[in-house]
mmCIF file of C-alpha atoms in Angstrom:
data_model
loop_
_atom_site.group_PDB
_atom_site.id
_atom_site.type_symbol
_atom_site.label_atom_id
_atom_site.label_comp_id
_atom_site.label_asym_id
_atom_site.label_seq_id
_atom_site.Cartn_x
_atom_site.Cartn_y
_atom_site.Cartn_z
ATOM 1 C CA MET A 1 19.664 -155.131 59.797
ATOM 2 C CA THR A 2 18.036 -157.819 57.332
ATOM 3 C CA ASP A 3 20.103 -158.579 53.824
ATOM 4 C CA PRO A 4 17.493 -157.434 51.183
ATOM 5 C CA ARG A 5 19.598 -160.028 48.627
ATOM 6 C CA ALA A 6 18.495 -162.526 50.925
ATOM 7 C CA SER A 7 15.108 -161.639 51.660
ATOM 8 C CA ALA A 8 13.585 -159.166 49.538
ATOM 9 C CA THR A 9 11.798 -161.473 47.169
ATOM 10 C CA PRO A 10 8.202 -160.737 47.572
ATOM 11 C CA SER A 11 5.664 -163.747 48.446
ATOM 12 C CA ALA A 12 4.786 -166.081 45.559
ATOM 13 C CA GLY A 13 1.848 -165.213 43.543
ATOM 14 C CA THR A 14 2.882 -161.869 42.425
ATOM 15 C CA ASP A 15 2.543 -162.435 38.589
ATOM 16 C CA ARG A 16 -0.831 -161.235 38.207
ATOM 17 C CA PRO A 17 -2.717 -160.332 35.357
ATOM 18 C CA GLY A 18 -1.599 -156.963 33.500
ATOM 19 C CA SER A 19 1.615 -156.688 35.227
ATOM 20 C CA ARG A 20 4.982 -156.241 33.365
ATOM 21 C CA ASP A 21 7.206 -157.874 34.920
ATOM 22 C CA THR A 22 7.074 -160.204 38.299
ATOM 23 C CA GLU A 23 8.663 -158.631 41.274
ATOM 24 C CA GLN A 24 11.109 -162.046 41.918
ATOM 25 C CA LEU A 25 14.633 -161.268 41.876
ATOM 26 C CA ALA A 26 16.778 -163.469 39.622
ATOM 27 C CA PRO A 27 19.120 -165.918 41.962
ATOM 28 C CA PRO A 28 22.749 -165.031 41.650
ATOM 29 C CA ARG A 29 24.606 -166.824 39.094
ATOM 30 C CA SER A 30 28.376 -166.843 37.343
ATOM 31 C CA GLY A 31 28.402 -163.317 35.309
ATOM 32 C CA ALA A 32 25.516 -161.824 37.101
ATOM 33 C CA SER A 33 24.884 -157.962 35.891
ATOM 34 C CA PHE A 34 24.529 -154.865 38.117
ATOM 35 C CA LEU A 35 22.656 -151.747 37.822
ATOM 36 C CA ASP A 36 24.695 -149.171 36.460
ATOM 37 C CA ASP A 37 24.990 -145.647 37.987
ATOM 38 C CA ALA A 38 22.561 -144.244 35.785
ATOM 39 C CA ALA A 39 19.836 -146.696 36.793
ATOM 40 C CA LEU A 40 20.708 -146.037 40.501
ATOM 41 C CA GLU A 41 20.126 -142.352 40.394
ATOM 42 C CA ARG A 42 16.871 -142.784 38.272
ATOM 43 C CA LEU A 43 15.871 -144.893 41.387
ATOM 44 C CA ARG A 44 16.714 -142.087 43.730
ATOM 45 C CA PRO A 45 13.612 -140.126 43.966
ATOM 46 C CA LEU A 46 11.277 -143.042 44.329
ATOM 47 C CA SER A 47 13.670 -144.391 47.197
ATOM 48 C CA PHE A 48 13.114 -140.563 48.722
ATOM 49 C CA THR A 49 9.282 -140.547 48.801
ATOM 50 C CA VAL A 50 9.029 -143.667 50.303
ATOM 51 C CA ALA A 51 11.497 -142.818 53.029
ATOM 52 C CA TYR A 52 10.019 -139.241 53.499
ATOM 53 C CA ARG A 53 6.675 -140.930 54.129
ATOM 54 C CA MET A 54 7.743 -143.346 56.514
ATOM 55 C CA LEU A 55 9.699 -140.650 58.374
ATOM 56 C CA GLY A 56 8.552 -137.349 57.641
ATOM 57 C CA SER A 57 12.243 -135.827 57.821
ATOM 58 C CA VAL A 58 14.121 -135.143 54.911
ATOM 59 C CA ALA A 59 17.708 -135.552 56.686
ATOM 60 C CA GLU A 60 16.511 -138.957 57.642
ATOM 61 C CA ALA A 61 15.264 -139.748 54.084
ATOM 62 C CA GLU A 62 18.321 -138.953 52.443
ATOM 63 C CA ASP A 63 20.224 -141.060 54.773
ATOM 64 C CA VAL A 64 18.173 -144.046 54.403
ATOM 65 C CA VAL A 65 18.295 -143.019 50.439
ATOM 66 C CA GLN A 66 21.611 -143.553 50.671
ATOM 67 C CA GLU A 67 21.802 -146.680 51.977
ATOM 68 C CA ALA A 68 19.221 -148.276 50.072
ATOM 69 C CA LEU A 69 21.053 -147.491 46.979
ATOM 70 C CA THR A 70 24.328 -148.870 48.141
ATOM 71 C CA ARG A 71 22.782 -152.207 48.829
ATOM 72 C CA VAL A 72 20.949 -152.258 45.764
ATOM 73 C CA ALA A 73 23.894 -151.604 43.647
ATOM 74 C CA GLN A 74 25.668 -154.482 45.204
ATOM 75 C CA ALA A 75 22.577 -156.831 44.425
ATOM 76 C CA PRO A 76 22.912 -159.023 41.246
ATOM 77 C CA ASP A 77 20.194 -159.270 38.510
ATOM 78 C CA VAL A 78 17.652 -156.939 39.701
ATOM 79 C CA ARG A 79 14.662 -157.701 37.640
ATOM 80 C CA ASN A 80 12.346 -155.353 38.989
ATOM 81 C CA PRO A 81 14.693 -152.247 40.375
ATOM 82 C CA ASP A 82 11.552 -150.202 41.327
ATOM 83 C CA ALA A 83 10.247 -153.192 43.301
ATOM 84 C CA PHE A 84 13.515 -153.828 44.920
ATOM 85 C CA ILE A 85 14.206 -150.345 45.806
ATOM 86 C CA THR A 86 10.882 -149.960 47.562
ATOM 87 C CA THR A 87 11.170 -153.002 49.542
ATOM 88 C CA VAL A 88 14.996 -152.268 50.629
ATOM 89 C CA THR A 89 14.108 -148.801 51.770
ATOM 90 C CA THR A 90 11.055 -149.661 53.476
ATOM 91 C CA ARG A 91 12.490 -151.938 55.592
ATOM 92 C CA ILE A 92 15.640 -149.480 56.491
ATOM 93 C CA ALA A 93 13.172 -147.076 57.047
ATOM 94 C CA ILE A 94 11.062 -149.407 59.551
ATOM 95 C CA ASP A 95 14.397 -149.549 61.812
ATOM 96 C CA VAL A 96 15.128 -145.914 61.273
ATOM 97 C CA LEU A 97 11.326 -144.875 62.493
ATOM 98 C CA ARG A 98 11.974 -147.041 65.409
ATOM 99 C CA SER A 99 14.746 -144.833 66.769
ATOM 100 C CA ALA A 100 13.706 -141.753 65.788
ATOM 101 C CA ARG A 101 10.278 -142.353 67.985
ATOM 102 C CA VAL A 102 12.496 -142.573 71.038
ATOM 103 C CA ARG A 103 14.235 -139.116 70.478
ATOM 104 C CA ARG A 104 10.607 -137.417 69.395
ATOM 105 C CA GLU A 105 9.237 -138.374 72.918
ATOM 106 C CA SER A 106 12.073 -135.862 74.386
ATOM 107 C CA TYR A 107 11.493 -133.127 71.409
ATOM 108 C CA VAL A 108 10.656 -129.835 72.562
ATOM 109 C CA GLY A 109 7.628 -128.779 71.956
ATOM 110 C CA GLU A 110 5.311 -130.161 68.964
ATOM 111 C CA TRP A 111 6.897 -132.593 66.491
ATOM 112 C CA LEU A 112 6.161 -131.642 62.826
ATOM 113 C CA PRO A 113 7.573 -133.243 59.463
ATOM 114 C CA GLU A 114 10.290 -131.486 57.815
ATOM 115 C CA PRO A 115 8.819 -129.472 54.915
ATOM 116 C CA LEU A 116 8.936 -130.177 51.368
ATOM 117 C CA VAL A 117 8.660 -127.088 49.225
ATOM 118 C CA GLY A 118 7.904 -126.911 45.523
ATOM 119 C CA ALA A 119 6.274 -129.268 43.250
ATOM 120 C CA VAL A 120 6.510 -132.895 44.898
ATOM 121 C CA PRO A 121 8.300 -135.585 42.846
ATOM 122 C CA TYR A 122 6.312 -138.219 41.321
ATOM 123 C CA LEU A 123 5.095 -140.941 43.699
ATOM 124 C CA PRO A 124 6.711 -144.284 44.427
ATOM 125 C CA VAL A 125 5.437 -147.150 41.937
ATOM 126 C CA ALA A 126 4.094 -149.891 43.583
ATOM 127 C CA MET A 127 5.265 -152.938 43.532
ATOM 128 C CA GLY A 128 4.472 -155.382 40.366
ATOM 129 C CA THR A 129 1.448 -152.976 39.838
ATOM 130 C CA PRO A 130 -0.069 -152.842 36.342
ATOM 131 C CA ALA A 131 0.744 -149.273 35.056
ATOM 132 C CA PRO A 132 -2.771 -148.015 35.015
ATOM 133 C CA ASP A 133 -2.739 -148.536 38.927
ATOM 134 C CA VAL A 134 0.624 -147.342 39.168
ATOM 135 C CA ALA A 135 -0.226 -144.042 37.051
ATOM 136 C CA ARG A 136 -3.564 -143.496 39.625
ATOM 137 C CA HIS A 137 -1.767 -143.998 42.744
ATOM 138 C CA ALA A 138 0.355 -141.286 41.556
ATOM 139 C CA GLU A 139 -2.679 -138.961 42.014
ATOM 140 C CA LEU A 140 -2.518 -139.131 45.847
ATOM 141 C CA ALA A 141 -0.035 -136.149 46.146
ATOM 142 C CA ASP A 142 -1.837 -135.124 49.453
ATOM 143 C CA ASP A 143 -0.098 -138.227 51.344
ATOM 144 C CA LEU A 144 2.856 -136.421 51.645
ATOM 145 C CA SER A 145 0.969 -133.210 53.067
ATOM 146 C CA THR A 146 1.996 -132.276 56.507
ATOM 147 C CA ALA A 147 -1.392 -132.885 57.834
ATOM 148 C CA PHE A 148 -1.120 -136.459 56.611
ATOM 149 C CA LEU A 149 2.294 -137.120 57.771
ATOM 150 C CA VAL A 150 1.174 -135.630 61.443
ATOM 151 C CA LEU A 151 -1.804 -138.444 61.272
ATOM 152 C CA LEU A 152 0.909 -141.266 60.408
ATOM 153 C CA GLU A 153 2.990 -140.239 63.368
ATOM 154 C CA THR A 154 -0.003 -141.732 65.565
ATOM 155 C CA LEU A 155 1.108 -145.158 64.139
ATOM 156 C CA THR A 156 3.667 -147.706 65.006
ATOM 157 C CA PRO A 157 6.461 -148.071 62.684
ATOM 158 C CA THR A 158 5.023 -151.425 61.076
ATOM 159 C CA GLU A 159 1.436 -150.081 60.794
ATOM 160 C CA ARG A 160 2.804 -147.031 59.152
ATOM 161 C CA ALA A 161 4.458 -149.516 56.454
ATOM 162 C CA ALA A 162 1.751 -151.722 55.840
ATOM 163 C CA PHE A 163 -0.961 -148.775 55.634
ATOM 164 C CA LEU A 164 1.355 -147.023 53.131
ATOM 165 C CA LEU A 165 2.488 -150.262 51.581
ATOM 166 C CA HIS A 166 -1.603 -151.340 50.707
ATOM 167 C CA ASP A 167 -3.760 -148.064 51.003
ATOM 168 C CA VAL A 168 -1.603 -145.778 49.465
ATOM 169 C CA LEU A 169 1.045 -147.514 47.072
ATOM 170 C CA GLY A 170 -1.488 -150.362 46.084
ATOM 171 C CA PHE A 171 0.581 -153.264 47.148
ATOM 172 C CA PRO A 172 -1.525 -156.402 47.995
ATOM 173 C CA HIS A 173 -1.341 -157.485 51.286
ATOM 174 C CA SER A 174 0.706 -160.496 50.325
ATOM 175 C CA GLU A 175 3.387 -158.401 48.987
ATOM 176 C CA ALA A 176 3.164 -155.781 51.784
ATOM 177 C CA ALA A 177 3.750 -158.846 54.072
ATOM 178 C CA GLY A 178 7.168 -159.901 52.003
ATOM 179 C CA VAL A 179 8.353 -156.274 52.569
ATOM 180 C CA ILE A 180 7.662 -155.952 56.254
ATOM 181 C CA GLY A 181 8.820 -159.597 56.840
ATOM 182 C CA THR A 182 5.640 -160.614 58.336
ATOM 183 C CA SER A 183 2.350 -163.313 57.474
ATOM 184 C CA GLU A 184 0.039 -161.867 55.104
ATOM 185 C CA VAL A 185 -2.701 -161.921 57.857
ATOM 186 C CA ALA A 186 -0.456 -159.861 60.145
ATOM 187 C CA ALA A 187 0.063 -157.305 57.318
ATOM 188 C CA ARG A 188 -3.555 -157.375 56.482
ATOM 189 C CA GLN A 189 -4.229 -156.542 60.623
ATOM 190 C CA LEU A 190 -1.473 -153.697 61.041
ATOM 191 C CA ALA A 191 -2.983 -152.110 57.629
ATOM 192 C CA SER A 192 -6.738 -152.193 59.516
ATOM 193 C CA ARG A 193 -5.380 -151.153 62.715
ATOM 194 C CA ALA A 194 -3.758 -148.106 61.183
ATOM 195 C CA ARG A 195 -6.908 -147.732 58.920
ATOM 196 C CA ARG A 196 -8.997 -147.201 62.126
ATOM 197 C CA ARG A 197 -6.766 -144.853 64.111
ATOM 198 C CA ILE A 198 -6.690 -142.624 60.873
ATOM 199 C CA ALA A 199 -10.388 -142.861 60.597
ATOM 200 C CA ALA A 200 -11.004 -141.832 64.044
ATOM 201 C CA THR A 201 -9.046 -138.677 63.771
ATOM 202 C CA ALA A 202 -9.660 -137.607 60.053
ATOM 203 C CA PRO A 203 -12.539 -139.533 58.833
ATOM 204 C CA ALA A 204 -12.694 -138.348 55.120
ATOM 205 C CA ARG A 205 -8.934 -139.584 54.432
ATOM 206 C CA VAL A 206 -9.674 -143.444 54.655
ATOM 207 C CA PRO A 207 -12.725 -143.330 52.256
ATOM 208 C CA ALA A 208 -10.771 -141.327 49.767
ATOM 209 C CA LEU A 209 -8.250 -143.663 49.563
ATOM 210 C CA ALA A 210 -10.655 -146.761 49.372
ATOM 211 C CA GLU A 211 -12.104 -144.832 46.426
ATOM 212 C CA ALA A 212 -8.945 -144.026 44.655
ATOM 213 C CA GLN A 213 -8.231 -147.795 45.265
ATOM 214 C CA THR A 214 -11.101 -149.144 43.573
ATOM 215 C CA GLN A 215 -11.160 -147.068 40.849
ATOM 216 C CA ALA A 216 -7.315 -147.733 40.233
ATOM 217 C CA ARG A 217 -8.150 -151.673 40.073
ATOM 218 C CA THR A 218 -11.210 -151.247 37.686
ATOM 219 C CA ARG A 219 -8.833 -149.287 35.247
ATOM 220 C CA ALA A 220 -6.060 -151.890 35.417
ATOM 221 C CA GLN A 221 -8.721 -154.375 34.285
ATOM 222 C CA ALA A 222 -8.760 -152.252 30.696
ATOM 223 C CA PRO A 223 -6.057 -152.039 28.217
ATOM 224 C CA THR A 224 -4.203 -148.602 28.186
ATOM 225 C CA GLU A 225 -1.047 -147.477 27.321
ATOM 226 C CA THR A 226 -0.392 -145.054 30.277
ATOM 227 C CA PRO A 227 3.046 -144.739 31.484
ATOM 228 C CA ALA A 228 4.368 -146.580 34.256
ATOM 229 C CA ARG A 229 5.701 -142.712 35.723
ATOM 230 C CA THR A 230 3.532 -139.945 35.633
ATOM 231 C CA GLN A 231 3.850 -136.576 37.549
ATOM 232 C CA SER A 232 2.014 -136.507 40.736
ATOM 233 C CA SER A 233 -1.240 -134.023 40.766
ATOM 234 C CA SER A 234 -3.392 -134.275 43.943
ATOM 235 C CA LEU A 235 -5.930 -136.342 45.641
ATOM 236 C CA ARG A 236 -7.989 -133.327 45.528
ATOM 237 C CA SER A 237 -10.019 -132.170 42.690
ATOM 238 C CA THR A 238 -9.087 -129.136 40.713
ATOM 239 C CA PRO A 239 -12.082 -127.027 42.259
ATOM 240 C CA ASP A 240 -10.713 -128.101 46.208
ATOM 241 C CA ARG A 241 -7.121 -127.079 44.830
ATOM 242 C CA ALA A 242 -8.829 -123.726 43.346
ATOM 243 C CA ARG A 243 -10.585 -123.087 46.789
ATOM 244 C CA ALA A 244 -7.353 -123.788 48.814
ATOM 245 C CA GLU A 245 -5.247 -121.341 46.620
ATOM 246 C CA GLN A 246 -7.956 -118.909 47.248
ATOM 247 C CA LEU A 247 -8.147 -119.603 50.794
ATOM 248 C CA VAL A 248 -4.139 -118.486 50.924
ATOM 249 C CA SER A 249 -5.054 -115.752 49.037
ATOM 250 C CA ARG A 250 -7.565 -114.681 51.624
ATOM 251 C CA PHE A 251 -4.909 -115.169 54.568
ATOM 252 C CA LEU A 252 -2.154 -112.937 52.791
ATOM 253 C CA ALA A 253 -4.702 -110.350 52.608
ATOM 254 C CA ALA A 254 -5.564 -110.870 56.272
ATOM 255 C CA CYS A 255 -1.664 -111.036 57.280
ATOM 256 C CA GLU A 256 -1.452 -107.284 55.452
ATOM 257 C CA GLU A 257 -4.455 -105.958 57.287
ATOM 258 C CA GLY A 258 -3.457 -107.268 60.798
ATOM 259 C CA ALA A 259 -7.167 -107.344 61.924
ATOM 260 C CA VAL A 260 -8.731 -109.976 64.242
ATOM 261 C CA ASP A 261 -11.648 -109.963 62.026
ATOM 262 C CA SER A 262 -9.940 -110.774 59.092
ATOM 263 C CA PHE A 263 -8.444 -114.078 60.202
ATOM 264 C CA LEU A 264 -11.717 -114.882 61.858
ATOM 265 C CA GLU A 265 -13.670 -115.332 58.316
ATOM 266 C CA LEU A 266 -10.918 -117.846 57.353
ATOM 267 C CA LEU A 267 -10.900 -120.052 60.114
ATOM 268 C CA THR A 268 -13.289 -122.652 61.355
ATOM 269 C CA GLU A 269 -14.107 -122.929 65.105
ATOM 270 C CA ASP A 270 -12.018 -125.869 65.997
ATOM 271 C CA VAL A 271 -9.174 -124.355 64.101
ATOM 272 C CA VAL A 272 -5.547 -125.635 65.511
ATOM 273 C CA LEU A 273 -2.618 -123.627 65.247
ATOM 274 C CA THR A 274 0.544 -125.501 65.776
ATOM 275 C CA GLY A 275 4.437 -124.475 66.130
ATOM 276 C CA ASP A 276 7.518 -126.548 65.595
ATOM 277 C CA GLY A 277 10.515 -124.208 67.085
ATOM 278 C CA GLY A 278 12.494 -127.461 68.472
ATOM 279 C CA GLY A 279 13.604 -125.461 71.198
ATOM 280 C CA ASN A 280 16.381 -124.129 68.562
ATOM 281 C CA VAL A 281 14.903 -120.292 68.298
ATOM 282 C CA PRO A 282 15.034 -117.717 70.187
ATOM 283 C CA GLN A 283 12.390 -117.295 73.058
ATOM 284 C CA GLY A 284 9.018 -115.711 71.612
ATOM 285 C CA MET A 285 9.699 -116.828 68.100
ATOM 286 C CA SER A 286 7.621 -119.501 68.382
ATOM 287 C CA ILE A 287 4.473 -121.358 70.247
ATOM 288 C CA VAL A 288 5.531 -124.521 72.419
ATOM 289 C CA ARG A 289 1.984 -125.743 72.737
ATOM 290 C CA PRO A 290 -0.999 -126.017 70.072
ATOM 291 C CA VAL A 291 -3.665 -123.011 70.146
ATOM 292 C CA ALA A 292 -7.128 -123.856 69.526
ATOM 293 C CA GLY A 293 -10.117 -122.011 68.750
ATOM 294 C CA ARG A 294 -11.325 -119.618 66.097
ATOM 295 C CA VAL A 295 -10.990 -116.384 68.396
ATOM 296 C CA THR A 296 -7.848 -117.620 70.194
ATOM 297 C CA VAL A 297 -5.822 -118.472 66.940
ATOM 298 C CA ALA A 298 -7.201 -115.200 65.463
ATOM 299 C CA ARG A 299 -5.948 -112.986 68.161
ATOM 300 C CA MET A 300 -2.806 -114.880 68.011
ATOM 301 C CA LEU A 301 -2.203 -114.646 64.335
ATOM 302 C CA ALA A 302 -3.155 -110.604 64.382
ATOM 303 C CA SER A 303 -0.670 -110.371 67.487
ATOM 304 C CA PHE A 304 2.070 -111.882 65.311
ATOM 305 C CA ILE A 305 1.372 -109.190 62.537
ATOM 306 C CA SER A 306 1.280 -106.341 64.872
ATOM 307 C CA ARG A 307 4.600 -106.807 66.109
ATOM 308 C CA GLY A 308 6.074 -105.608 62.926
ATOM 309 C CA ALA A 309 8.524 -107.967 62.341
ATOM 310 C CA PRO A 310 10.641 -107.246 59.311
ATOM 311 C CA VAL A 311 9.348 -110.429 57.501
ATOM 312 C CA HIS A 312 7.331 -111.055 54.299
ATOM 313 C CA PHE A 313 5.140 -113.953 52.956
ATOM 314 C CA GLU A 314 6.030 -115.951 49.851
ATOM 315 C CA ARG A 315 3.454 -118.606 48.546
ATOM 316 C CA ALA A 316 4.650 -121.792 47.803
ATOM 317 C CA LEU A 317 3.545 -125.486 47.916
ATOM 318 C CA VAL A 318 4.332 -126.884 51.108
ATOM 319 C CA GLY A 319 3.938 -130.869 51.660
ATOM 320 C CA GLY A 320 2.256 -130.268 47.839
ATOM 321 C CA GLU A 321 -0.355 -128.115 49.161
ATOM 322 C CA PRO A 322 -0.791 -124.638 48.664
ATOM 323 C CA GLY A 323 0.942 -122.906 51.647
ATOM 324 C CA LEU A 324 3.562 -119.721 52.615
ATOM 325 C CA LEU A 325 7.042 -119.062 53.071
ATOM 326 C CA ILE A 326 8.038 -116.559 55.849
ATOM 327 C CA VAL A 327 11.123 -114.817 54.678
ATOM 328 C CA ALA A 328 13.161 -112.322 56.519
ATOM 329 C CA ASP A 329 13.354 -108.961 54.978
ATOM 330 C CA ASP A 330 16.368 -107.609 53.425
ATOM 331 C CA VAL A 331 17.085 -105.239 56.039
ATOM 332 C CA VAL A 332 18.041 -108.356 58.544
ATOM 333 C CA GLY A 333 19.744 -109.990 56.206
ATOM 334 C CA GLY A 334 17.236 -112.242 54.563
ATOM 335 C CA GLY A 335 16.710 -115.944 54.384
ATOM 336 C CA LEU A 336 13.776 -118.265 55.090
ATOM 337 C CA ILE A 337 12.475 -118.273 58.476
ATOM 338 C CA GLY A 338 9.826 -120.959 58.265
ATOM 339 C CA THR A 339 6.788 -122.473 56.499
ATOM 340 C CA TRP A 340 3.067 -122.163 57.132
ATOM 341 C CA SER A 341 1.061 -125.667 55.742
ATOM 342 C CA PHE A 342 -2.636 -125.426 55.846
ATOM 343 C CA GLU A 343 -5.647 -128.086 56.227
ATOM 344 C CA VAL A 344 -8.949 -126.893 54.827
ATOM 345 C CA THR A 345 -12.026 -128.448 56.015
ATOM 346 C CA ASP A 346 -15.432 -126.968 54.653
ATOM 347 C CA GLY A 347 -13.798 -124.030 52.749
ATOM 348 C CA ARG A 348 -12.204 -122.873 56.041
ATOM 349 C CA LEU A 349 -8.507 -123.404 57.566
ATOM 350 C CA SER A 350 -8.645 -126.099 60.182
ATOM 351 C CA GLY A 351 -5.192 -126.449 60.815
ATOM 352 C CA ILE A 352 -2.227 -123.818 60.530
ATOM 353 C CA ARG A 353 1.020 -125.705 60.707
ATOM 354 C CA GLY A 354 4.280 -123.572 61.264
ATOM 355 C CA VAL A 355 7.857 -124.930 60.949
ATOM 356 C CA ILE A 356 10.443 -122.714 62.569
ATOM 357 C CA ASN A 357 13.227 -125.091 63.906
ATOM 358 C CA PRO A 358 16.422 -124.334 61.391
ATOM 359 C CA ARG A 359 17.490 -127.885 62.048
ATOM 360 C CA LYS A 360 14.172 -128.732 59.642
ATOM 361 C CA LEU A 361 14.607 -125.935 56.983
ATOM 362 C CA GLY A 362 18.309 -126.486 56.137
ATOM 363 C CA HIS A 363 17.391 -128.642 53.009
ATOM 364 C CA LEU A 364 15.349 -125.250 51.470
ATOM 365 C CA GLY A 365 18.174 -123.073 51.318
ATOM 366 C CA PRO A 366 19.703 -119.933 53.346
ATOM 367 C CA LEU A 367 18.252 -119.279 56.305
ATOM 368 C CA ALA A 368 17.600 -116.309 58.331
ATOM 369 C CA ASP A 369 19.628 -115.087 61.255
ATOM 370 C CA LEU A 370 17.314 -115.372 63.858
ATOM 371 C CA ASP A 371 19.050 -113.431 66.533
ATOM 372 C CA ARG A 372 18.929 -110.461 64.256
ATOM 373 C CA VAL A 373 15.290 -110.860 63.595
ATOM 374 C CA GLN A 374 14.519 -111.041 67.122
ATOM 375 C CA ALA A 375 16.456 -108.068 68.093
ATOM 376 C CA ALA A 376 14.627 -105.900 65.311
ATOM 377 C CA LEU A 377 11.928 -107.216 66.424
ATOM 378 C CA ARG A 378 12.547 -106.060 70.429
ATOM 379 C CA HIS A 379 13.791 -102.640 68.770
ATOM 380 C CA ALA A 380 10.241 -102.640 67.100
ATOM 381 C CA LEU A 381 8.545 -103.304 70.425
ATOM 382 C CA GLU A 382 10.530 -100.403 72.208
ATOM 383 C CA GLU A 383 9.708 -97.920 69.164
ATOM 384 C CA ARG A 384 5.888 -98.643 69.802
ATOM 385 C CA THR A 385 5.980 -98.541 73.690
ATOM 386 C CA ALA A 386 7.804 -95.213 73.213
ATOM 387 C CA ALA A 387 5.233 -93.584 70.790
ATOM 388 C CA ARG A 388 2.575 -95.050 73.220
ATOM 389 C CA ARG A 389 4.183 -92.949 75.883
ATOM 390 C CA ALA A 390 4.868 -90.091 74.146
ATOM 391 C CA ALA A 391 0.988 -90.173 73.112
ATOM 392 C CA ALA A 392 0.042 -90.633 76.494
ATOM 393 C CA HIS A 393 2.314 -88.005 77.603
ATOM 394 C CA ARG A 394 0.636 -85.245 74.901
ATOM 395 C CA ALA A 395 -2.813 -86.132 75.660
ATOM 396 C CA ALA A 396 -2.097 -85.300 79.362
ATOM 397 C CA GLU A 397 -0.498 -82.082 78.425
ATOM 398 C CA THR A 398 -3.679 -81.222 76.429
ATOM 399 C CA GLU A 399 -5.738 -81.937 79.096
ATOM 400 C CA ASP A 400 -3.985 -80.361 81.998
ATOM 401 C CA PRO A 401 -1.207 -78.401 80.519
ATOM 402 C CA GLU A 402 -0.699 -76.484 83.864
ATOM 403 C CA ASN A 403 -0.100 -79.199 85.758
ATOM 404 C CA GLN A 404 2.089 -81.700 83.668
ATOM 405 C CA THR A 405 3.424 -84.784 84.655
ATOM 406 C CA SER A 406 6.364 -86.818 84.110
ATOM 407 C CA GLU A 407 6.179 -90.167 83.072
ATOM 408 C CA ASP A 408 6.852 -93.401 84.877
#
């Protein structure tokens, strides 16, 4: 793996107007200073959000962060720590993603990113970007959403890095090339290929990012006192977020009713329901293949609710977007079962993604005992079956009381 101390210096010409600091690292010298523990801890969330975007895995991202911080701690005279940690993290993540791709090819069922639940931490600071640009790029919180990370899975590791660095974090292609370890022309081509693939799958994503970048560059030319870091909001407007929250509320109401028609009102015609159990859940608790189509998905959701599972739903931000947690009731010991994230198109749900693989949920807190939940489901099914048989028996007695028949 490349030693960042030898090659983390970005390409020349990065000391642009408005930049508070050049990204170049000072050469080692006698008495060189190193970052202290407080400075390294400040870089931790920055490194994590870079790694998580690249990998879509909390566990793998945390491993990358630890290695990146170790390398940065050993580097003398780091002039721009944010730039350095972004560079080191991206390079390590590219290597990890290459090996992860091999493992994901043999993954059981559909692979979905490990969910982030709760408020999304501030987004990475673009290397050498003026403060106004950095603040506006922090608004692109939905590039941590499940839907966006699924799109990124269609890219190669270097395409993913080039696209994230340029289109999301605002790196010029010359600096992105320095991070990836390629030429500026190659970095531009990688980002362009990635953009075309994403546009082919989700056309609305690329124009939104391009518009945000244009606005950020315009603002960067005007003097401002905007701080370099800001709490992230979303690329979505406030009305969009409000509509998404409303849809989640209506989805919860549909879950309480359990009727097919209640779900039909919320779904687009081409909605897709995807589940990720990873082969690590009891049989029948997760779908192996995506289910598509408004009627089919509505019936499956209604069927899930009608099973009488000892679970309830809690609202939460999943990947920075309104979503739901599936939580086991106390009667079966409580604990988290899974998460649901939603994709909204034209005011309806176009994508529902559920992660129930316990190996992807451990970072969120105590997990439910799925065997115990399944046993409760089996017991509920037996009770429903017995009730139907009893009802059928009573109906038969009413129709012909002199010729009672025994049940099968």
